[in-house]
Amino acid sequence: MSRVYLLEFRAEVVRLYRAGGVSIERLAEELGVSHATLSRWVKQDREAQTSLDVSVRDRLRQAEKELVRLREENLILKKAAAFFAKESTINR
């Protein structure tokens, strides 16, 4: 019969492993978790981090593109404001 572990427990075990100094085998033995189970948790955590990194990179790339566009629009608006300010002083 398979055991059910709380997500908090799984996260803490993976954090302990990532902190270093202990092999998967030893940590699994100390905590009473099978080697295969702990290996799977570490792999799932790594994959979740990778997909998160991809998502963050995509959002960053979109934000950078929007920043460039907004800076260009701002420059155009400054030039237009200067042009119209100059026009209004000439026509007085």
Short mmCIF file of the N, C-alpha and C atoms (twelve columns), coordinates in Angstrom:
data_MODEL
# 
_entry.id   MODEL 
# 
loop_
_atom_site.group_PDB 
_atom_site.id 
_atom_site.type_symbol 
_atom_site.label_atom_id 
_atom_site.label_alt_id 
_atom_site.label_comp_id 
_atom_site.label_asym_id 
_atom_site.label_seq_id 
_atom_site.Cartn_x 
_atom_site.Cartn_y 
_atom_site.Cartn_z 
_atom_site.pdbx_PDB_model_num 
ATOM 1   N N  . MET A 1  0.845  -1.178 0.000   1 
ATOM 2   C CA . MET A 1  0.000  0.000  0.000   1 
ATOM 3   C C  . MET A 1  0.891  1.243  0.000   1 
ATOM 4   N N  . SER A 2  0.592  2.180  -0.866  1 
ATOM 5   C CA . SER A 2  1.417  3.378  -0.958  1 
ATOM 6   C C  . SER A 2  1.011  4.384  0.115   1 
ATOM 7   N N  . ARG A 3  2.005  5.120  0.578   1 
ATOM 8   C CA . ARG A 3  1.764  6.146  1.599   1 
ATOM 9   C C  . ARG A 3  1.469  7.469  0.926   1 
ATOM 10  N N  . VAL A 4  0.701  8.293  1.616   1 
ATOM 11  C CA . VAL A 4  0.392  9.630  1.130   1 
ATOM 12  C C  . VAL A 4  1.141  10.621 2.012   1 
ATOM 13  N N  . TYR A 5  1.910  11.503 1.377   1 
ATOM 14  C CA . TYR A 5  2.693  12.497 2.108   1 
ATOM 15  C C  . TYR A 5  2.101  13.877 1.883   1 
ATOM 16  N N  . LEU A 6  2.105  14.682 2.920   1 
ATOM 17  C CA . LEU A 6  1.642  16.064 2.800   1 
ATOM 18  C C  . LEU A 6  2.581  16.840 1.885   1 
ATOM 19  N N  . LEU A 7  2.029  17.790 1.157   1 
ATOM 20  C CA . LEU A 7  2.841  18.612 0.257   1 
ATOM 21  C C  . LEU A 7  3.920  19.375 1.017   1 
ATOM 22  N N  . GLU A 8  3.592  19.814 2.233   1 
ATOM 23  C CA . GLU A 8  4.572  20.541 3.038   1 
ATOM 24  C C  . GLU A 8  5.759  19.651 3.378   1 
ATOM 25  N N  . PHE A 9  5.472  18.392 3.688   1 
ATOM 26  C CA . PHE A 9  6.536  17.436 3.991   1 
ATOM 27  C C  . PHE A 9  7.417  17.225 2.764   1 
ATOM 28  N N  . ARG A 10 6.780  17.018 1.632   1 
ATOM 29  C CA . ARG A 10 7.533  16.803 0.385   1 
ATOM 30  C C  . ARG A 10 8.435  17.998 0.090   1 
ATOM 31  N N  . ALA A 11 7.858  19.203 0.217   1 
ATOM 32  C CA . ALA A 11 8.630  20.424 -0.072  1 
ATOM 33  C C  . ALA A 11 9.816  20.555 0.883   1 
ATOM 34  N N  . GLU A 12 9.597  20.244 2.139   1 
ATOM 35  C CA . GLU A 12 10.686 20.346 3.124   1 
ATOM 36  C C  . GLU A 12 11.776 19.319 2.850   1 
ATOM 37  N N  . VAL A 13 11.392 18.114 2.476   1 
ATOM 38  C CA . VAL A 13 12.386 17.074 2.159   1 
ATOM 39  C C  . VAL A 13 13.217 17.496 0.945   1 
ATOM 40  N N  . VAL A 14 12.567 18.017 -0.076  1 
ATOM 41  C CA . VAL A 14 13.296 18.474 -1.275  1 
ATOM 42  C C  . VAL A 14 14.214 19.634 -0.904  1 
ATOM 43  N N  . ARG A 15 13.737 20.538 -0.054  1 
ATOM 44  C CA . ARG A 15 14.571 21.663 0.382   1 
ATOM 45  C C  . ARG A 15 15.804 21.157 1.133   1 
ATOM 46  N N  . LEU A 16 15.611 20.180 1.992   1 
ATOM 47  C CA . LEU A 16 16.744 19.594 2.715   1 
ATOM 48  C C  . LEU A 16 17.760 18.985 1.750   1 
ATOM 49  N N  . TYR A 17 17.257 18.281 0.752   1 
ATOM 50  C CA . TYR A 17 18.162 17.682 -0.232  1 
ATOM 51  C C  . TYR A 17 18.915 18.765 -0.999  1 
ATOM 52  N N  . ARG A 18 18.191 19.794 -1.436  1 
ATOM 53  C CA . ARG A 18 18.825 20.872 -2.212  1 
ATOM 54  C C  . ARG A 18 19.833 21.665 -1.381  1 
ATOM 55  N N  . ALA A 19 19.638 21.711 -0.074  1 
ATOM 56  C CA . ALA A 19 20.574 22.424 0.803   1 
ATOM 57  C C  . ALA A 19 21.956 21.781 0.761   1 
ATOM 58  N N  . GLY A 20 21.994 20.542 0.337   1 
ATOM 59  C CA . GLY A 20 23.270 19.864 0.140   1 
ATOM 60  C C  . GLY A 20 23.768 19.137 1.371   1 
ATOM 61  N N  . GLY A 21 24.834 18.397 1.149   1 
ATOM 62  C CA . GLY A 21 25.469 17.689 2.247   1 
ATOM 63  C C  . GLY A 21 24.919 16.302 2.502   1 
ATOM 64  N N  . VAL A 22 23.756 15.980 1.934   1 
ATOM 65  C CA . VAL A 22 23.153 14.669 2.168   1 
ATOM 66  C C  . VAL A 22 22.727 14.088 0.823   1 
ATOM 67  N N  . SER A 23 23.044 12.823 0.622   1 
ATOM 68  C CA . SER A 23 22.642 12.164 -0.619  1 
ATOM 69  C C  . SER A 23 21.163 11.793 -0.543  1 
ATOM 70  N N  . ILE A 24 20.572 11.541 -1.693  1 
ATOM 71  C CA . ILE A 24 19.176 11.123 -1.738  1 
ATOM 72  C C  . ILE A 24 19.007 9.833  -0.947  1 
ATOM 73  N N  . GLU A 25 19.950 8.918  -1.126  1 
ATOM 74  C CA . GLU A 25 19.858 7.632  -0.438  1 
ATOM 75  C C  . GLU A 25 19.816 7.810  1.082   1 
ATOM 76  N N  . ARG A 26 20.738 8.608  1.597   1 
ATOM 77  C CA . ARG A 26 20.816 8.789  3.052   1 
ATOM 78  C C  . ARG A 26 19.594 9.537  3.586   1 
ATOM 79  N N  . LEU A 27 19.199 10.593 2.900   1 
ATOM 80  C CA . LEU A 27 18.040 11.362 3.340   1 
ATOM 81  C C  . LEU A 27 16.781 10.494 3.320   1 
ATOM 82  N N  . ALA A 28 16.609 9.711  2.264   1 
ATOM 83  C CA . ALA A 28 15.451 8.824  2.161   1 
ATOM 84  C C  . ALA A 28 15.444 7.829  3.312   1 
ATOM 85  N N  . GLU A 29 16.605 7.282  3.608   1 
ATOM 86  C CA . GLU A 29 16.699 6.311  4.701   1 
ATOM 87  C C  . GLU A 29 16.382 6.972  6.050   1 
ATOM 88  N N  . GLU A 30 16.933 8.152  6.288   1 
ATOM 89  C CA . GLU A 30 16.703 8.849  7.558   1 
ATOM 90  C C  . GLU A 30 15.233 9.213  7.769   1 
ATOM 91  N N  . LEU A 31 14.550 9.546  6.677   1 
ATOM 92  C CA . LEU A 31 13.163 10.004 6.790   1 
ATOM 93  C C  . LEU A 31 12.138 8.893  6.557   1 
ATOM 94  N N  . GLY A 32 12.610 7.717  6.199   1 
ATOM 95  C CA . GLY A 32 11.695 6.607  5.972   1 
ATOM 96  C C  . GLY A 32 10.919 6.719  4.679   1 
ATOM 97  N N  . VAL A 33 11.519 7.337  3.702   1 
ATOM 98  C CA . VAL A 33 10.912 7.497  2.381   1 
ATOM 99  C C  . VAL A 33 11.739 6.661  1.409   1 
ATOM 100 N N  . SER A 34 11.102 6.055  0.450   1 
ATOM 101 C CA . SER A 34 11.876 5.253  -0.501  1 
ATOM 102 C C  . SER A 34 12.734 6.160  -1.382  1 
ATOM 103 N N  . HIS A 35 13.846 5.597  -1.831  1 
ATOM 104 C CA . HIS A 35 14.765 6.327  -2.713  1 
ATOM 105 C C  . HIS A 35 14.041 6.793  -3.973  1 
ATOM 106 N N  . ALA A 36 13.232 5.898  -4.550  1 
ATOM 107 C CA . ALA A 36 12.517 6.229  -5.792  1 
ATOM 108 C C  . ALA A 36 11.538 7.386  -5.567  1 
ATOM 109 N N  . THR A 37 10.870 7.375  -4.434  1 
ATOM 110 C CA . THR A 37 9.909  8.439  -4.134  1 
ATOM 111 C C  . THR A 37 10.618 9.781  -3.998  1 
ATOM 112 N N  . LEU A 38 11.687 9.806  -3.242  1 
ATOM 113 C CA . LEU A 38 12.427 11.050 -3.052  1 
ATOM 114 C C  . LEU A 38 13.023 11.538 -4.369  1 
ATOM 115 N N  . SER A 39 13.541 10.631 -5.155  1 
ATOM 116 C CA . SER A 39 14.079 11.013 -6.475  1 
ATOM 117 C C  . SER A 39 12.997 11.631 -7.345  1 
ATOM 118 N N  . ARG A 40 11.789 11.046 -7.296  1 
ATOM 119 C CA . ARG A 40 10.684 11.572 -8.090  1 
ATOM 120 C C  . ARG A 40 10.300 12.971 -7.610  1 
ATOM 121 N N  . TRP A 41 10.273 13.191 -6.299  1 
ATOM 122 C CA . TRP A 41 9.942  14.513 -5.761  1 
ATOM 123 C C  . TRP A 41 10.956 15.556 -6.224  1 
ATOM 124 N N  . VAL A 42 12.239 15.200 -6.184  1 
ATOM 125 C CA . VAL A 42 13.294 16.129 -6.604  1 
ATOM 126 C C  . VAL A 42 13.144 16.443 -8.089  1 
ATOM 127 N N  . LYS A 43 12.870 15.417 -8.889  1 
ATOM 128 C CA . LYS A 43 12.697 15.617 -10.336 1 
ATOM 129 C C  . LYS A 43 11.487 16.505 -10.616 1 
ATOM 130 N N  . GLN A 44 10.376 16.244 -9.934  1 
ATOM 131 C CA . GLN A 44 9.173  17.060 -10.136 1 
ATOM 132 C C  . GLN A 44 9.418  18.512 -9.744  1 
ATOM 133 N N  . ASP A 45 10.147 18.715 -8.664  1 
ATOM 134 C CA . ASP A 45 10.470 20.077 -8.223  1 
ATOM 135 C C  . ASP A 45 11.338 20.782 -9.254  1 
ATOM 136 N N  . ARG A 46 12.322 20.076 -9.792  1 
ATOM 137 C CA . ARG A 46 13.211 20.648 -10.807 1 
ATOM 138 C C  . ARG A 46 12.412 21.035 -12.045 1 
ATOM 139 N N  . GLU A 47 11.496 20.166 -12.474 1 
ATOM 140 C CA . GLU A 47 10.677 20.458 -13.654 1 
ATOM 141 C C  . GLU A 47 9.751  21.646 -13.405 1 
ATOM 142 N N  . ALA A 48 9.201  21.733 -12.197 1 
ATOM 143 C CA . ALA A 48 8.331  22.866 -11.858 1 
ATOM 144 C C  . ALA A 48 9.125  24.164 -11.880 1 
ATOM 145 N N  . GLN A 49 10.350 24.140 -11.362 1 
ATOM 146 C CA . GLN A 49 11.198 25.335 -11.371 1 
ATOM 147 C C  . GLN A 49 11.540 25.742 -12.797 1 
ATOM 148 N N  . THR A 50 11.828 24.748 -13.652 1 
ATOM 149 C CA . THR A 50 12.170 25.034 -15.042 1 
ATOM 150 C C  . THR A 50 10.997 25.683 -15.766 1 
ATOM 151 N N  . SER A 51 9.807  25.137 -15.585 1 
ATOM 152 C CA . SER A 51 8.648  25.721 -16.268 1 
ATOM 153 C C  . SER A 51 8.352  27.110 -15.727 1 
ATOM 154 N N  . LEU A 52 8.586  27.325 -14.443 1 
ATOM 155 C CA . LEU A 52 8.405  28.653 -13.867 1 
ATOM 156 C C  . LEU A 52 9.420  29.628 -14.461 1 
ATOM 157 N N  . ASP A 53 10.662 29.190 -14.594 1 
ATOM 158 C CA . ASP A 53 11.697 30.044 -15.166 1 
ATOM 159 C C  . ASP A 53 11.339 30.442 -16.590 1 
ATOM 160 N N  . VAL A 54 10.805 29.513 -17.372 1 
ATOM 161 C CA . VAL A 54 10.409 29.812 -18.752 1 
ATOM 162 C C  . VAL A 54 9.287  30.841 -18.752 1 
ATOM 163 N N  . SER A 55 8.325  30.664 -17.876 1 
ATOM 164 C CA . SER A 55 7.205  31.602 -17.790 1 
ATOM 165 C C  . SER A 55 7.691  32.993 -17.401 1 
ATOM 166 N N  . VAL A 56 8.578  33.059 -16.437 1 
ATOM 167 C CA . VAL A 56 9.108  34.354 -15.983 1 
ATOM 168 C C  . VAL A 56 9.904  35.009 -17.105 1 
ATOM 169 N N  . ARG A 57 10.708 34.217 -17.813 1 
ATOM 170 C CA . ARG A 57 11.483 34.781 -18.929 1 
ATOM 171 C C  . ARG A 57 10.568 35.326 -20.019 1 
ATOM 172 N N  . ASP A 58 9.484  34.616 -20.315 1 
ATOM 173 C CA . ASP A 58 8.535  35.094 -21.323 1 
ATOM 174 C C  . ASP A 58 7.890  36.411 -20.886 1 
ATOM 175 N N  . ARG A 59 7.495  36.484 -19.628 1 
ATOM 176 C CA . ARG A 59 6.888  37.722 -19.123 1 
ATOM 177 C C  . ARG A 59 7.895  38.865 -19.141 1 
ATOM 178 N N  . LEU A 60 9.137  38.579 -18.805 1 
ATOM 179 C CA . LEU A 60 10.173 39.608 -18.826 1 
ATOM 180 C C  . LEU A 60 10.399 40.112 -20.247 1 
ATOM 181 N N  . ARG A 61 10.444 39.201 -21.200 1 
ATOM 182 C CA . ARG A 61 10.639 39.580 -22.604 1 
ATOM 183 C C  . ARG A 61 9.493  40.470 -23.075 1 
ATOM 184 N N  . GLN A 62 8.255  40.124 -22.702 1 
ATOM 185 C CA . GLN A 62 7.102  40.942 -23.082 1 
ATOM 186 C C  . GLN A 62 7.181  42.317 -22.430 1 
ATOM 187 N N  . ALA A 63 7.578  42.370 -21.171 1 
ATOM 188 C CA . ALA A 63 7.686  43.651 -20.465 1 
ATOM 189 C C  . ALA A 63 8.756  44.533 -21.096 1 
ATOM 190 N N  . GLU A 64 9.870  43.927 -21.516 1 
ATOM 191 C CA . GLU A 64 10.933 44.701 -22.163 1 
ATOM 192 C C  . GLU A 64 10.456 45.282 -23.487 1 
ATOM 193 N N  . LYS A 65 9.705  44.485 -24.261 1 
ATOM 194 C CA . LYS A 65 9.173  44.983 -25.533 1 
ATOM 195 C C  . LYS A 65 8.213  46.145 -25.287 1 
ATOM 196 N N  . GLU A 66 7.361  45.996 -24.279 1 
ATOM 197 C CA . GLU A 66 6.418  47.069 -23.969 1 
ATOM 198 C C  . GLU A 66 7.148  48.325 -23.500 1 
ATOM 199 N N  . LEU A 67 8.215  48.160 -22.738 1 
ATOM 200 C CA . LEU A 67 9.001  49.295 -22.277 1 
ATOM 201 C C  . LEU A 67 9.602  50.055 -23.455 1 
ATOM 202 N N  . VAL A 68 10.138 49.345 -24.428 1 
ATOM 203 C CA . VAL A 68 10.708 49.990 -25.619 1 
ATOM 204 C C  . VAL A 68 9.618  50.768 -26.357 1 
ATOM 205 N N  . ARG A 69 8.443  50.134 -26.528 1 
ATOM 206 C CA . ARG A 69 7.340  50.796 -27.228 1 
ATOM 207 C C  . ARG A 69 6.890  52.052 -26.475 1 
ATOM 208 N N  . LEU A 70 6.767  51.956 -25.163 1 
ATOM 209 C CA . LEU A 70 6.326  53.108 -24.377 1 
ATOM 210 C C  . LEU A 70 7.351  54.241 -24.401 1 
ATOM 211 N N  . ARG A 71 8.621  53.904 -24.404 1 
ATOM 212 C CA . ARG A 71 9.656  54.947 -24.497 1 
ATOM 213 C C  . ARG A 71 9.585  55.659 -25.843 1 
ATOM 214 N N  . GLU A 72 9.346  54.891 -26.913 1 
ATOM 215 C CA . GLU A 72 9.217  55.505 -28.242 1 
ATOM 216 C C  . GLU A 72 7.999  56.426 -28.286 1 
ATOM 217 N N  . GLU A 73 6.877  55.963 -27.721 1 
ATOM 218 C CA . GLU A 73 5.675  56.799 -27.692 1 
ATOM 219 C C  . GLU A 73 5.918  58.064 -26.871 1 
ATOM 220 N N  . ASN A 74 6.609  57.924 -25.753 1 
ATOM 221 C CA . ASN A 74 6.907  59.070 -24.904 1 
ATOM 222 C C  . ASN A 74 7.759  60.090 -25.649 1 
ATOM 223 N N  . LEU A 75 8.745  59.628 -26.395 1 
ATOM 224 C CA . LEU A 75 9.610  60.517 -27.174 1 
ATOM 225 C C  . LEU A 75 8.794  61.257 -28.235 1 
ATOM 226 N N  . ILE A 76 7.902  60.537 -28.898 1 
ATOM 227 C CA . ILE A 76 7.050  61.158 -29.913 1 
ATOM 228 C C  . ILE A 76 6.154  62.224 -29.282 1 
ATOM 229 N N  . LEU A 77 5.582  61.923 -28.133 1 
ATOM 230 C CA . LEU A 77 4.713  62.882 -27.453 1 
ATOM 231 C C  . LEU A 77 5.488  64.118 -26.996 1 
ATOM 232 N N  . LYS A 78 6.719  63.926 -26.531 1 
ATOM 233 C CA . LYS A 78 7.541  65.078 -26.131 1 
ATOM 234 C C  . LYS A 78 7.823  65.975 -27.332 1 
ATOM 235 N N  . LYS A 79 8.149  65.349 -28.470 1 
ATOM 236 C CA . LYS A 79 8.428  66.130 -29.671 1 
ATOM 237 C C  . LYS A 79 7.170  66.866 -30.140 1 
ATOM 238 N N  . ALA A 80 6.031  66.200 -30.072 1 
ATOM 239 C CA . ALA A 80 4.771  66.832 -30.481 1 
ATOM 240 C C  . ALA A 80 4.433  67.988 -29.545 1 
ATOM 241 N N  . ALA A 81 4.628  67.806 -28.257 1 
ATOM 242 C CA . ALA A 81 4.350  68.874 -27.294 1 
ATOM 243 C C  . ALA A 81 5.265  70.058 -27.547 1 
ATOM 244 N N  . ALA A 82 6.529  69.811 -27.818 1 
ATOM 245 C CA . ALA A 82 7.468  70.898 -28.094 1 
ATOM 246 C C  . ALA A 82 7.069  71.618 -29.384 1 
ATOM 247 N N  . PHE A 83 6.662  70.874 -30.398 1 
ATOM 248 C CA . PHE A 83 6.252  71.463 -31.669 1 
ATOM 249 C C  . PHE A 83 5.043  72.378 -31.472 1 
ATOM 250 N N  . PHE A 84 4.013  71.882 -30.782 1 
ATOM 251 C CA . PHE A 84 2.807  72.672 -30.576 1 
ATOM 252 C C  . PHE A 84 3.053  73.848 -29.641 1 
ATOM 253 N N  . ALA A 85 3.947  73.702 -28.684 1 
ATOM 254 C CA . ALA A 85 4.274  74.820 -27.796 1 
ATOM 255 C C  . ALA A 85 4.966  75.913 -28.615 1 
ATOM 256 N N  . LYS A 86 5.849  75.502 -29.508 1 
ATOM 257 C CA . LYS A 86 6.546  76.458 -30.360 1 
ATOM 258 C C  . LYS A 86 5.553  77.138 -31.292 1 
ATOM 259 N N  . GLU A 87 4.617  76.376 -31.876 1 
ATOM 260 C CA . GLU A 87 3.599  76.915 -32.785 1 
ATOM 261 C C  . GLU A 87 2.720  77.938 -32.056 1 
ATOM 262 N N  . SER A 88 2.348  77.645 -30.833 1 
ATOM 263 C CA . SER A 88 1.434  78.555 -30.113 1 
ATOM 264 C C  . SER A 88 2.144  79.858 -29.765 1 
ATOM 265 N N  . THR A 89 3.447  79.852 -29.543 1 
ATOM 266 C CA . THR A 89 4.158  81.101 -29.233 1 
ATOM 267 C C  . THR A 89 4.392  81.906 -30.507 1 
ATOM 268 N N  . ILE A 90 4.521  81.270 -31.623 1 
ATOM 269 C CA . ILE A 90 4.731  81.971 -32.900 1 
ATOM 270 C C  . ILE A 90 3.441  82.663 -33.334 1 
ATOM 271 N N  . ASN A 91 2.321  82.042 -33.159 1 
ATOM 272 C CA . ASN A 91 1.027  82.570 -33.599 1 
ATOM 273 C C  . ASN A 91 0.474  83.641 -32.676 1 
ATOM 274 N N  . ARG A 92 1.116  83.992 -31.632 1 
ATOM 275 C CA . ARG A 92 0.593  85.031 -30.725 1 
ATOM 276 C C  . ARG A 92 0.982  86.370 -31.162 1 
# 
